[in-house]
PDB file of C-alpha atoms and ligand atoms in Angstrom:
ATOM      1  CA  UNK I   1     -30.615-101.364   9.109  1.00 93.00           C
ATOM      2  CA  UNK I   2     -33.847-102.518   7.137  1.00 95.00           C
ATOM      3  CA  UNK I   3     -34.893-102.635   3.332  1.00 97.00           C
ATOM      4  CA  UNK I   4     -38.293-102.941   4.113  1.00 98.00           C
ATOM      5  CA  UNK I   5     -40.735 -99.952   3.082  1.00 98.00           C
ATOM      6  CA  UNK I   6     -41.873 -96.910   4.604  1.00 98.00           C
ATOM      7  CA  UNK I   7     -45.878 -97.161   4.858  1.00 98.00           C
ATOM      8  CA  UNK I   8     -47.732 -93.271   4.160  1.00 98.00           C
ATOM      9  CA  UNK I   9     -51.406 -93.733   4.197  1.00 98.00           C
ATOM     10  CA  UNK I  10     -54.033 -90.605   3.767  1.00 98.00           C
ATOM     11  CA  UNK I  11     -57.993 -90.735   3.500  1.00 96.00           C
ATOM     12  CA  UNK I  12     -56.621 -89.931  -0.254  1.00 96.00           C
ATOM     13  CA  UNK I  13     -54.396 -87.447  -2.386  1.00 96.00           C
ATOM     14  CA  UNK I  14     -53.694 -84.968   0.116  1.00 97.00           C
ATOM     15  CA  UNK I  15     -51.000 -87.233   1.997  1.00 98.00           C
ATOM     16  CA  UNK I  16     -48.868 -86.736  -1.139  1.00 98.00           C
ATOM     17  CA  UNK I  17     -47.794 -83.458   0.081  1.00 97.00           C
ATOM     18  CA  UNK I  18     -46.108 -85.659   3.111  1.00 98.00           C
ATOM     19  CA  UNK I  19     -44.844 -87.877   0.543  1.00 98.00           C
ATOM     20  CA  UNK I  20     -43.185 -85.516  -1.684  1.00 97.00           C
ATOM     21  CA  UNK I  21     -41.064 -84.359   1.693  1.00 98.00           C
ATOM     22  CA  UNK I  22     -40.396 -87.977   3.014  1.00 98.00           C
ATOM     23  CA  UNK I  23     -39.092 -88.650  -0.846  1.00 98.00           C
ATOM     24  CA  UNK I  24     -36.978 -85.779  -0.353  1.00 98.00           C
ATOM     25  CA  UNK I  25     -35.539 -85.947   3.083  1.00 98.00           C
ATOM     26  CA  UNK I  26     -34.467 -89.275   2.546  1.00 98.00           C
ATOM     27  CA  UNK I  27     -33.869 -90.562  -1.176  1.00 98.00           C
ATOM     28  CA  UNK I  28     -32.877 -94.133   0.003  1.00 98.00           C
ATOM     29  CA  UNK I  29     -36.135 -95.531   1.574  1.00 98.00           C
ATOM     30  CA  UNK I  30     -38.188 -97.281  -0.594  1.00 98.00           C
ATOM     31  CA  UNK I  31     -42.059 -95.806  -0.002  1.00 98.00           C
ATOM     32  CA  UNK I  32     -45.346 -97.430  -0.406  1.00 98.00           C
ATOM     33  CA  UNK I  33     -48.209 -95.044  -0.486  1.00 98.00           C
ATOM     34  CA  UNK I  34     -51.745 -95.954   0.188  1.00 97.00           C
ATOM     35  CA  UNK I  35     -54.983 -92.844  -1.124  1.00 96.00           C
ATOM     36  CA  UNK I  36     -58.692 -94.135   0.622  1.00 96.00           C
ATOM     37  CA  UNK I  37     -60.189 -92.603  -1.926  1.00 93.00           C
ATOM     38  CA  UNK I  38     -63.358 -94.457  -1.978  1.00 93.00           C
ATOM     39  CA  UNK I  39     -63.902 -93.415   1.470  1.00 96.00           C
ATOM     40  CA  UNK I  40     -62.787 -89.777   1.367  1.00 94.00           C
ATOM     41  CA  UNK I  41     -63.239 -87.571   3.062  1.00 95.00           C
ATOM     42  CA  UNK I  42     -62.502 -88.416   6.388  1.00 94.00           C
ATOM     43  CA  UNK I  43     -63.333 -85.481   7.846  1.00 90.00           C
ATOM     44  CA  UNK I  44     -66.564 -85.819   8.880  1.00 88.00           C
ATOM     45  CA  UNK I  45     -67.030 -89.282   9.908  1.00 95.00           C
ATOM     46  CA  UNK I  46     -66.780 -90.826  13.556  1.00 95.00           C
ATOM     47  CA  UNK I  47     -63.545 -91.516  15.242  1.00 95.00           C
ATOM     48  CA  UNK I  48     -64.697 -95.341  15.644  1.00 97.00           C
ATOM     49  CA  UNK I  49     -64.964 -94.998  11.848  1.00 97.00           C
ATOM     50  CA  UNK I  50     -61.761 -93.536  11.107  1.00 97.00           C
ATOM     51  CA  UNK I  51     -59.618 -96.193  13.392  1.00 98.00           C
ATOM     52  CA  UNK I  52     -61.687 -99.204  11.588  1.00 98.00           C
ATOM     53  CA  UNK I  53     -60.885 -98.237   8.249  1.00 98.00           C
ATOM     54  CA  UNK I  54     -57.067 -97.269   9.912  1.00 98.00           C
ATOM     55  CA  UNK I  55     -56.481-100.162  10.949  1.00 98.00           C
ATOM     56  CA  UNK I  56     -57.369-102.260   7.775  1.00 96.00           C
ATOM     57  CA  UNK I  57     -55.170-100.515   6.034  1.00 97.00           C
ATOM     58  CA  UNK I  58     -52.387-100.816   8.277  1.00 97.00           C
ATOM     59  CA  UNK I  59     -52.830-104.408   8.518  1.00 96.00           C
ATOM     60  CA  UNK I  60     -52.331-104.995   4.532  1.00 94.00           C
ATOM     61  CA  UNK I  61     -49.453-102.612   4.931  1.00 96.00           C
ATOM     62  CA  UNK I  62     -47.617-104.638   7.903  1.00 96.00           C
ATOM     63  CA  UNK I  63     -48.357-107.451   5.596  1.00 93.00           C
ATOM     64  CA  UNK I  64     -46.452-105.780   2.681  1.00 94.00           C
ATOM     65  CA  UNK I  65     -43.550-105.346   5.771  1.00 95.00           C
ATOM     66  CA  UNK I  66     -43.590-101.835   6.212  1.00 98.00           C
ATOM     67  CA  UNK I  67     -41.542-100.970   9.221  1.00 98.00           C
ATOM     68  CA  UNK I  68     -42.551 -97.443   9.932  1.00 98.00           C
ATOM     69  CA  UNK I  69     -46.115 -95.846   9.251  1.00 98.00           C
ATOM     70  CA  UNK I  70     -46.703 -92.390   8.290  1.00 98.00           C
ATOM     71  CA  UNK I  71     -50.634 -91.539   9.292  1.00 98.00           C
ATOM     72  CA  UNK I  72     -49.753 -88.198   6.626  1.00 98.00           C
ATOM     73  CA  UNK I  73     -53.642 -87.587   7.517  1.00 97.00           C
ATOM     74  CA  UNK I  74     -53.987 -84.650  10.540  1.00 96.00           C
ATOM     75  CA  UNK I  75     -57.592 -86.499  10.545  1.00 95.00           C
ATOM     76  CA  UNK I  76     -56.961 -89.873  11.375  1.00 97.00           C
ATOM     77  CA  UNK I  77     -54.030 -88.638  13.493  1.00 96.00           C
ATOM     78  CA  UNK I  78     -56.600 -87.050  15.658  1.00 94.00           C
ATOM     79  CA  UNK I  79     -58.933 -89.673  15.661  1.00 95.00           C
ATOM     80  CA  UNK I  80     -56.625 -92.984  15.441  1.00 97.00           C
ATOM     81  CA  UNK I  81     -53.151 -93.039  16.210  1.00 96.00           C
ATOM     82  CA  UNK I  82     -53.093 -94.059  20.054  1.00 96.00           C
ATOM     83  CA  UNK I  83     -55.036 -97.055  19.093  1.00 98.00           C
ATOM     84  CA  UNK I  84     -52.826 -97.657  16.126  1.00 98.00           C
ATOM     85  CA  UNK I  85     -49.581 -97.466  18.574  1.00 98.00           C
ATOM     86  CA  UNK I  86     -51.304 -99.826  21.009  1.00 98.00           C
ATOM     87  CA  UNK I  87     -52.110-102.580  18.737  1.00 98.00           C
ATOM     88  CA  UNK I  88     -48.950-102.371  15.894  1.00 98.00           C
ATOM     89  CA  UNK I  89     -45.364-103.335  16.984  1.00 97.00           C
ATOM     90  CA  UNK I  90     -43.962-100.664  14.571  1.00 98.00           C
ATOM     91  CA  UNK I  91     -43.369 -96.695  14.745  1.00 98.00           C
ATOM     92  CA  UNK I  92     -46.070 -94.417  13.997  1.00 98.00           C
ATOM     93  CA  UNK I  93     -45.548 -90.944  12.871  1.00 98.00           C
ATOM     94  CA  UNK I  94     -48.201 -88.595  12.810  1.00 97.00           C
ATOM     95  CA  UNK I  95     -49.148 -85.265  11.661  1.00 96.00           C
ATOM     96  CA  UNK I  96     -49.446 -82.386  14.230  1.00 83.00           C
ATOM     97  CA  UNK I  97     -50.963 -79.288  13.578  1.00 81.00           C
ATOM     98  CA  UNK I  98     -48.271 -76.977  13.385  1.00 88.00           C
ATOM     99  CA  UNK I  99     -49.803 -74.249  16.154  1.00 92.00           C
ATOM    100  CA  UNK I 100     -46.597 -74.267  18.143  1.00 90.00           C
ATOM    101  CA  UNK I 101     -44.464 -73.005  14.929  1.00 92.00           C
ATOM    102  CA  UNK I 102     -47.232 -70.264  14.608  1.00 95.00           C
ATOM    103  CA  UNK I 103     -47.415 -69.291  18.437  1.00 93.00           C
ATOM    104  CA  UNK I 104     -43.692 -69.079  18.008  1.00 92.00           C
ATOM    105  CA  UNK I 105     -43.365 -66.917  14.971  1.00 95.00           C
ATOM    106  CA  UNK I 106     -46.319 -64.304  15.476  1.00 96.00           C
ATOM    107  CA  UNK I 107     -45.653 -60.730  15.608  1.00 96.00           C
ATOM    108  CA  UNK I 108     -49.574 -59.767  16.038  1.00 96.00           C
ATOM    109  CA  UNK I 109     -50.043 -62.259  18.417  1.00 96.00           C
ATOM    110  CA  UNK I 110     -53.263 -63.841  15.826  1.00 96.00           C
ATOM    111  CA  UNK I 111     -52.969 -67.047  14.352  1.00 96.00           C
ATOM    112  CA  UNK I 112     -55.059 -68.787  12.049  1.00 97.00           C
ATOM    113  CA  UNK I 113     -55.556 -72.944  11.442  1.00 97.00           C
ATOM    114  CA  UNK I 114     -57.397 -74.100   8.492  1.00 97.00           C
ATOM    115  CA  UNK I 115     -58.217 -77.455   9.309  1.00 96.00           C
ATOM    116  CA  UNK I 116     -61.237 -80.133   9.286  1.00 94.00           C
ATOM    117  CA  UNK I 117     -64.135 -80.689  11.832  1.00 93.00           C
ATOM    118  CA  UNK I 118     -62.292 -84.056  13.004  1.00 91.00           C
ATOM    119  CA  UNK I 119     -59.044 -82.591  13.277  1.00 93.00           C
ATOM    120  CA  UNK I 120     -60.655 -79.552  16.036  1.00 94.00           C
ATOM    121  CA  UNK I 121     -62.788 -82.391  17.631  1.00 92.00           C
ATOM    122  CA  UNK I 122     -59.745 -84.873  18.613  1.00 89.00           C
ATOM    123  CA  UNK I 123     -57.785 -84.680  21.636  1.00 88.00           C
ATOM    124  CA  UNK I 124     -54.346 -83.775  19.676  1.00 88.00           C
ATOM    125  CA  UNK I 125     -55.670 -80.700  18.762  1.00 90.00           C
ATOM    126  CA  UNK I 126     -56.971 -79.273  22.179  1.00 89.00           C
ATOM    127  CA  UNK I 127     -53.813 -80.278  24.370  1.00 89.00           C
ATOM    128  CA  UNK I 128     -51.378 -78.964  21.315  1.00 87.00           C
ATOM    129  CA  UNK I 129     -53.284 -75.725  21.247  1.00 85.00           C
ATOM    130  CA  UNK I 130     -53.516 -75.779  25.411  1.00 86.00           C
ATOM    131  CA  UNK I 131     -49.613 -76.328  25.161  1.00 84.00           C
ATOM    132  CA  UNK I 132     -48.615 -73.678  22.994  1.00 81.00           C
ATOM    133  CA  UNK I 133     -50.947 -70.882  22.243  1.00 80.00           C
ATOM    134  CA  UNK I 134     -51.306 -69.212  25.523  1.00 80.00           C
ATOM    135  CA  UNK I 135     -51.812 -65.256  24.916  1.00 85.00           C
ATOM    136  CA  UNK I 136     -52.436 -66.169  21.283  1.00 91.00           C
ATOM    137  CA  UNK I 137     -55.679 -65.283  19.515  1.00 94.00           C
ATOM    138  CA  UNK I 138     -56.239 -68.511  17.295  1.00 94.00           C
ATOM    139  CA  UNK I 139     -59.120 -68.122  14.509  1.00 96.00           C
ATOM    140  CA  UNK I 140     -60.139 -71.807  13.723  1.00 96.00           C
ATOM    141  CA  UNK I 141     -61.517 -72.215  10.121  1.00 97.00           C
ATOM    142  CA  UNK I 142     -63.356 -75.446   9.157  1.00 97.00           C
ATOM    143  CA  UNK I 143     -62.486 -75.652   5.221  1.00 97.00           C
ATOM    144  CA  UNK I 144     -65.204 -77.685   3.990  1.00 96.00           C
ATOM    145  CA  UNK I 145     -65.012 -78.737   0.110  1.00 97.00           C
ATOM    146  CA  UNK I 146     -61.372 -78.079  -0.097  1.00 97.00           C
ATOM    147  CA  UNK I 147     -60.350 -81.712  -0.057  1.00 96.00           C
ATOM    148  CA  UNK I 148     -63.031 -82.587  -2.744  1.00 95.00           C
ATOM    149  CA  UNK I 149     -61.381 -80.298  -4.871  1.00 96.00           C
ATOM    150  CA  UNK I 150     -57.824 -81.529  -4.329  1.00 95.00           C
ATOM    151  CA  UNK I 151     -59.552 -85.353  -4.927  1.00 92.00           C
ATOM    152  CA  UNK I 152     -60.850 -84.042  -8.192  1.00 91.00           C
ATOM    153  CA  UNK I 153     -57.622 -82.359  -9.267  1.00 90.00           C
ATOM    154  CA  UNK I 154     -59.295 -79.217  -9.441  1.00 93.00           C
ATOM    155  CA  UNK I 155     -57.445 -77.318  -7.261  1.00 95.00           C
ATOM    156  CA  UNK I 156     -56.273 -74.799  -9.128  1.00 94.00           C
ATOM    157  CA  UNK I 157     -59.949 -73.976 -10.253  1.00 96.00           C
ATOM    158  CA  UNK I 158     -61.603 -70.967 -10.000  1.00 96.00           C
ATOM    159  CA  UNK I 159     -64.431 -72.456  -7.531  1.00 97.00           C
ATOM    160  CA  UNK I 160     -61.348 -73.417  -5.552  1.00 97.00           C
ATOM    161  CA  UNK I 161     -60.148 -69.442  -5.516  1.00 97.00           C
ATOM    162  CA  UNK I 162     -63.283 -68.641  -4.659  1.00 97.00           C
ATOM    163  CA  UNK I 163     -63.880 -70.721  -1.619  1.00 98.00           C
ATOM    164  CA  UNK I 164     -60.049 -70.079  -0.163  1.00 98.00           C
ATOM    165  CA  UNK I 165     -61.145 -66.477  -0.609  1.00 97.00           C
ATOM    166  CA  UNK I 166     -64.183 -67.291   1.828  1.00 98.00           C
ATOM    167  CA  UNK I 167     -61.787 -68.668   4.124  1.00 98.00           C
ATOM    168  CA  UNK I 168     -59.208 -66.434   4.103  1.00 98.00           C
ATOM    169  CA  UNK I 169     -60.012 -63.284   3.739  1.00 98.00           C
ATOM    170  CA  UNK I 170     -61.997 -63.455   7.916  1.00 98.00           C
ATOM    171  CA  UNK I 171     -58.313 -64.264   9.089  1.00 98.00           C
ATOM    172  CA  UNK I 172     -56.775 -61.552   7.393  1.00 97.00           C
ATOM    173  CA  UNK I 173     -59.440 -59.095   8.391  1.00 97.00           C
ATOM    174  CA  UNK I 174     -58.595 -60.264  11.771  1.00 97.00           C
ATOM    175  CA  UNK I 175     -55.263 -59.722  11.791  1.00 97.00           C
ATOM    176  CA  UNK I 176     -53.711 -63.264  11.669  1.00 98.00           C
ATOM    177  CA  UNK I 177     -49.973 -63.018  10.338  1.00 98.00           C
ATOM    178  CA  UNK I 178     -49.188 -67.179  10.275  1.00 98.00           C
ATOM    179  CA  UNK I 179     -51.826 -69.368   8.883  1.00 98.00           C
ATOM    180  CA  UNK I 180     -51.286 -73.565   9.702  1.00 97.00           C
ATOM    181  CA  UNK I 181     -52.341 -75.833   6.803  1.00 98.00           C
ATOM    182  CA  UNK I 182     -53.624 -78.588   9.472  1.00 96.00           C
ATOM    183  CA  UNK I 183     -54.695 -80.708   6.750  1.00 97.00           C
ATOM    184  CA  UNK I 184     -52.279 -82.711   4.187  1.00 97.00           C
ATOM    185  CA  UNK I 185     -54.480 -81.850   1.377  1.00 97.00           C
ATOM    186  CA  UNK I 186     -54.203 -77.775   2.153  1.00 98.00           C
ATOM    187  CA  UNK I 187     -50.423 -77.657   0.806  1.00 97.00           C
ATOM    188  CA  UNK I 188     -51.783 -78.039  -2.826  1.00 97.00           C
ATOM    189  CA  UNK I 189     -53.182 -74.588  -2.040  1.00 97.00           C
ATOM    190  CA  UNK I 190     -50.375 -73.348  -0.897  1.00 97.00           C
ATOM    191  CA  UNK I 191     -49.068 -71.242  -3.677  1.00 96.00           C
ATOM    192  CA  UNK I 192     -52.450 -70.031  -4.177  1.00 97.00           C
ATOM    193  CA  UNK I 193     -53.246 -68.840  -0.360  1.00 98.00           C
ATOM    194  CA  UNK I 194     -49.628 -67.145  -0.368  1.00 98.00           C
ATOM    195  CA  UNK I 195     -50.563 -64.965  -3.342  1.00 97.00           C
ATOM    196  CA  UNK I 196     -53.743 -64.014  -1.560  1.00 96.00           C
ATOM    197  CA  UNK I 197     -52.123 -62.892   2.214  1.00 97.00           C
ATOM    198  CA  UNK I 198     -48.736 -61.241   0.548  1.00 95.00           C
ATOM    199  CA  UNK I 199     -45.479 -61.548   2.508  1.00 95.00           C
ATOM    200  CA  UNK I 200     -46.223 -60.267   5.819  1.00 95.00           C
ATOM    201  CA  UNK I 201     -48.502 -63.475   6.477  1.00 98.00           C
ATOM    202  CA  UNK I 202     -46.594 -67.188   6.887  1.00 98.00           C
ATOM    203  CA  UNK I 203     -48.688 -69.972   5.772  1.00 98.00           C
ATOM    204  CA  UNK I 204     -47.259 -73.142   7.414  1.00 98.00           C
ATOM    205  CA  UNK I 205     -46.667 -76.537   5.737  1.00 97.00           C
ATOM    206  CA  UNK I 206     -46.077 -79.631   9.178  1.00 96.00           C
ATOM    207  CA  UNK I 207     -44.442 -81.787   5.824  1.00 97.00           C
ATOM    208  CA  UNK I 208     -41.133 -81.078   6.111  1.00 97.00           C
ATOM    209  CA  UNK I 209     -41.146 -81.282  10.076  1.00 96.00           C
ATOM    210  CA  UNK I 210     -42.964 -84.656   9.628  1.00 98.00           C
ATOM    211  CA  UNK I 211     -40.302 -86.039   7.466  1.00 98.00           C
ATOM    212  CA  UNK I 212     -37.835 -84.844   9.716  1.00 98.00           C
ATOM    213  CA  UNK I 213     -39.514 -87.002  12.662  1.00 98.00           C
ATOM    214  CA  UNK I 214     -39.744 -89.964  10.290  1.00 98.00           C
ATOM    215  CA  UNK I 215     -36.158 -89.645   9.573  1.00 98.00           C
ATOM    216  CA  UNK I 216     -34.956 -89.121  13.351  1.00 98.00           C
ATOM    217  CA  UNK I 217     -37.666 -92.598  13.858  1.00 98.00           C
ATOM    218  CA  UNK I 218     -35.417 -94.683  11.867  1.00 98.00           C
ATOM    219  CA  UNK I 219     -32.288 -93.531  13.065  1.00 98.00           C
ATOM    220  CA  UNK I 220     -33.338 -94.015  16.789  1.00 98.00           C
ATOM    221  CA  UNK I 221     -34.831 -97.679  16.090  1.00 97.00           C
ATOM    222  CA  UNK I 222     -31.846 -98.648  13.525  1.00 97.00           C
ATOM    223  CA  UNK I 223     -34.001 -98.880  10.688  1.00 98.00           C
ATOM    224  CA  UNK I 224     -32.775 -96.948   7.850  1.00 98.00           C
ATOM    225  CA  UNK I 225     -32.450 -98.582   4.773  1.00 98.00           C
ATOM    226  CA  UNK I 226     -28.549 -98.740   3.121  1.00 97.00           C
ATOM    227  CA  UNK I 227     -27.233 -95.059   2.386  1.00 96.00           C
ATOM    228  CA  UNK I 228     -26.635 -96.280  -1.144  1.00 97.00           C
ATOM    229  CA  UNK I 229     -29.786 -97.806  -2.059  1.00 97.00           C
ATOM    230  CA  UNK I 230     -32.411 -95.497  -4.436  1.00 97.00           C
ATOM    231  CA  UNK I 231     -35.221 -95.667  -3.036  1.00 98.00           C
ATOM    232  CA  UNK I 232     -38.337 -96.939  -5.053  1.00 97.00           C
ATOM    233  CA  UNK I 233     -42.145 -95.730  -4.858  1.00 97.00           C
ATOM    234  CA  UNK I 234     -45.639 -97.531  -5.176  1.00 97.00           C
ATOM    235  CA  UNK I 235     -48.657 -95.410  -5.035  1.00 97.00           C
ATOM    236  CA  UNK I 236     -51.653 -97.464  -4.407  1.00 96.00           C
ATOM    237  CA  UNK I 237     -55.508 -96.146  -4.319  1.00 94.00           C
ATOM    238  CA  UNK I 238     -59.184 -97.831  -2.989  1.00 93.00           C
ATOM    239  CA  UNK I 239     -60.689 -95.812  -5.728  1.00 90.00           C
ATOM    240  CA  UNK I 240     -59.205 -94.544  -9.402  1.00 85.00           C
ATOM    241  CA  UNK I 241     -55.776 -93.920  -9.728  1.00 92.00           C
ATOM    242  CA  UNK I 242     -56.626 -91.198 -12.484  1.00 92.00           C
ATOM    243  CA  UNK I 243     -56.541 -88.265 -10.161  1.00 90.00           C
ATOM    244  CA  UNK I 244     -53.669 -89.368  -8.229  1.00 94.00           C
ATOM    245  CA  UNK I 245     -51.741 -90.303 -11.791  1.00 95.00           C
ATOM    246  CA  UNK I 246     -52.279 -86.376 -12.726  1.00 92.00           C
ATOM    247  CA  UNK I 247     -51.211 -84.968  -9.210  1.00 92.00           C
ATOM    248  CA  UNK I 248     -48.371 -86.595  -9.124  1.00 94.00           C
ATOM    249  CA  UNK I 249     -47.649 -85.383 -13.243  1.00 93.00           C
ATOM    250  CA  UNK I 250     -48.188 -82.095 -11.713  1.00 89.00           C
ATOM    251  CA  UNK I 251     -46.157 -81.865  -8.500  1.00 91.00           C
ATOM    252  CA  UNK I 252     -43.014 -84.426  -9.478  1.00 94.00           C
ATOM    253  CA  UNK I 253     -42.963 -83.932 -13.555  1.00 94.00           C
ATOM    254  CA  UNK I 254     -42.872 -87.670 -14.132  1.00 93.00           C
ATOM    255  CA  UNK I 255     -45.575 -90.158 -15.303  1.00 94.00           C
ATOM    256  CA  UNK I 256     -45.809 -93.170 -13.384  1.00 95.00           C
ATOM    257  CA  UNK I 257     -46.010 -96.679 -14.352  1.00 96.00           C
ATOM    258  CA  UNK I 258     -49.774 -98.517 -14.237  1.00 95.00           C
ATOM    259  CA  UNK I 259     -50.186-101.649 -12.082  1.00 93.00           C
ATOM    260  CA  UNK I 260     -51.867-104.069  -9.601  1.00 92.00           C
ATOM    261  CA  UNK I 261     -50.725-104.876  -6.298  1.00 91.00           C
ATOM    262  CA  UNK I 262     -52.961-107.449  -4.086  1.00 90.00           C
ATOM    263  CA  UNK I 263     -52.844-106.291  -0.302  1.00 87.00           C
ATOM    264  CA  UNK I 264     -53.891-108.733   1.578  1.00 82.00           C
ATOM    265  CA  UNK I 265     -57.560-110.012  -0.090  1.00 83.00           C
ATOM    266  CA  UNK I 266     -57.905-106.977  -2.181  1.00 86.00           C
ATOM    267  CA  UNK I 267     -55.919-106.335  -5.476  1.00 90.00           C
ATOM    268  CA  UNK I 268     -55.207-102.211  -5.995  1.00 91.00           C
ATOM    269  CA  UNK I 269     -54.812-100.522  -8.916  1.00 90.00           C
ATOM    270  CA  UNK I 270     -50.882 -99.520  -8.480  1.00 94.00           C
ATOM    271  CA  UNK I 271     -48.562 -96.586 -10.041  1.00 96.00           C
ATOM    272  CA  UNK I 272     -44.547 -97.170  -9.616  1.00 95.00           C
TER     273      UNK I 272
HETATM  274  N1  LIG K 301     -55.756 -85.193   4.466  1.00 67.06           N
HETATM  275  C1  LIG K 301     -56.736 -85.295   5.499  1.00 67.06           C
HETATM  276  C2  LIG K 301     -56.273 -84.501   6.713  1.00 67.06           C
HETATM  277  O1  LIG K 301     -55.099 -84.194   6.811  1.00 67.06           O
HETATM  278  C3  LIG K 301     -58.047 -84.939   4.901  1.00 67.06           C
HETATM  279  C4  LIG K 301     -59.218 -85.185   5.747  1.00 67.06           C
HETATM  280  C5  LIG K 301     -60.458 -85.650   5.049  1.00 67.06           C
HETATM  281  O2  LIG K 301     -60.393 -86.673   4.352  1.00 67.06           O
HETATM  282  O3  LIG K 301     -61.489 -85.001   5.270  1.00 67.06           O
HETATM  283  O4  LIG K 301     -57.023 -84.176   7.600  1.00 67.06           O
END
């Protein structure tokens, strides 16, 4: 049994949609969440990049004792989490793109994964996809400017509409019937991309499988916190808390409190 924290990091908002799960699936770990939002997005930038600015996070999170890290980014997943198991003595969980789900479920055989360019590029990608979608048509789909817009709490915009519609509407014409969010940012789309493909077409969400996997984590290495605790939440951002402040208004109902919190040398602007 441990009190310490969960640790969820994302290159910013988008690893709220993992958050919202893990707060769900298990209401008695306290949580602290950290956005990179100055150095969003991710996506395009090197692997050697990606585990550098990794691994400084996860250092100032250790040194806040969190005992399990969520990397509830598919990007620096792909790009960092080996490393990050090599050189951290806790449990990592990652995200996976969730192509074996899809390969599973398919009735036209045609998938499609909406992800970014460092999420096709890494390793995790190719051997999940090698693994699973055998006989399976898979239509990748870079979607560029879709995490800007979730950033800039403008999801819901029309530009957004218009630029899912870009996306989308190739993978329909092709005859997809599951589509994989393989980015945490895509889920604030969600709604919006299931009013576009109708029912026959499954658009996939890895949260709630992630938060399962944290949750089996801690049970396997004895390290949930007590059954009767209520778990607690600090969301912490390298750039402006406004946008994250409003996302969370929007997907929880509550306004969170304003604060600081020094990780290691550098002092965040904090909601709790
Ligand atoms: N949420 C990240 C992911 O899941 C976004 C990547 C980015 O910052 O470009 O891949």
């Amino acid at each position: 049994m441990s009190s310490n924290p969960i640790g969820i990091f994302d290159s910013g908002l988008g690893g709220l949609t993992v958050w919202r799960e893990v707060r769900r699936q298990l209401p008695a770990e306290d949580v602290i969440y950290f956005a990179d939002s100055l150095n969003c997005p991710y996506g395009h930038k090197s692997a050697d990049e990606i585990v550098r600015l990794a691994k400084n996070i996860v250092d100032d999170m250790l040194a806040a004792g969190c005992k399990l890290m969520v990397v509830a980014c598919n990007t620096a997943t792909a790009a960092a989490i080996d490393e990050l198991r090599k050189s951290y003595p806790i449990p990592f969980v990652g995200m996976e793109p969730a192509i074996k789900q899809a390969a599973l479920n398919t009735h036209t055989g045609r998938v499609g994964v909406l992800a970014t360019k460092g999420t096709f590029d890494g390793r995790l990608y190719k051997e999940t996809s090698r693994k699973y979608v055998r006989n399976i048509d898979v239509m990748v789909q870079v979607g560029d400017g879709l995490v800007e817009l979730v950033e800039a709490n403008e999801y819901e915009s029309p530009q957004a509409g218009q630029l899912l519609q870009t996306y989308i509407a190739p993978m329909l014409e092709h005859g997809v019937d599951q589509i994989v969010l393989g980015c945490t940012h895509y889920p604030f789309f969600k709604p919006q991309i299931e009013r576009m493909v109708g029912r026959e077409v499954a658009v996939i969400d890895p949260a709630p499988a992630v938060a399962r996997r944290v949750s089996d984590v801690l049970i396997d290495a004895q390290i949930q916190n007590a059954a009767n605790h209520h778990g607690t939440d600090v969301f912490l951002s390298s750039g402006s808390v406004c946008a994250m402040e409003s996302l969370l208004k929007s997907i929880t109902g509550r306004t969170f409190s304003r604060g600081t919190m020094r990780l290691g040398a550098v002092e965040y602007e904090s909601l709790s």
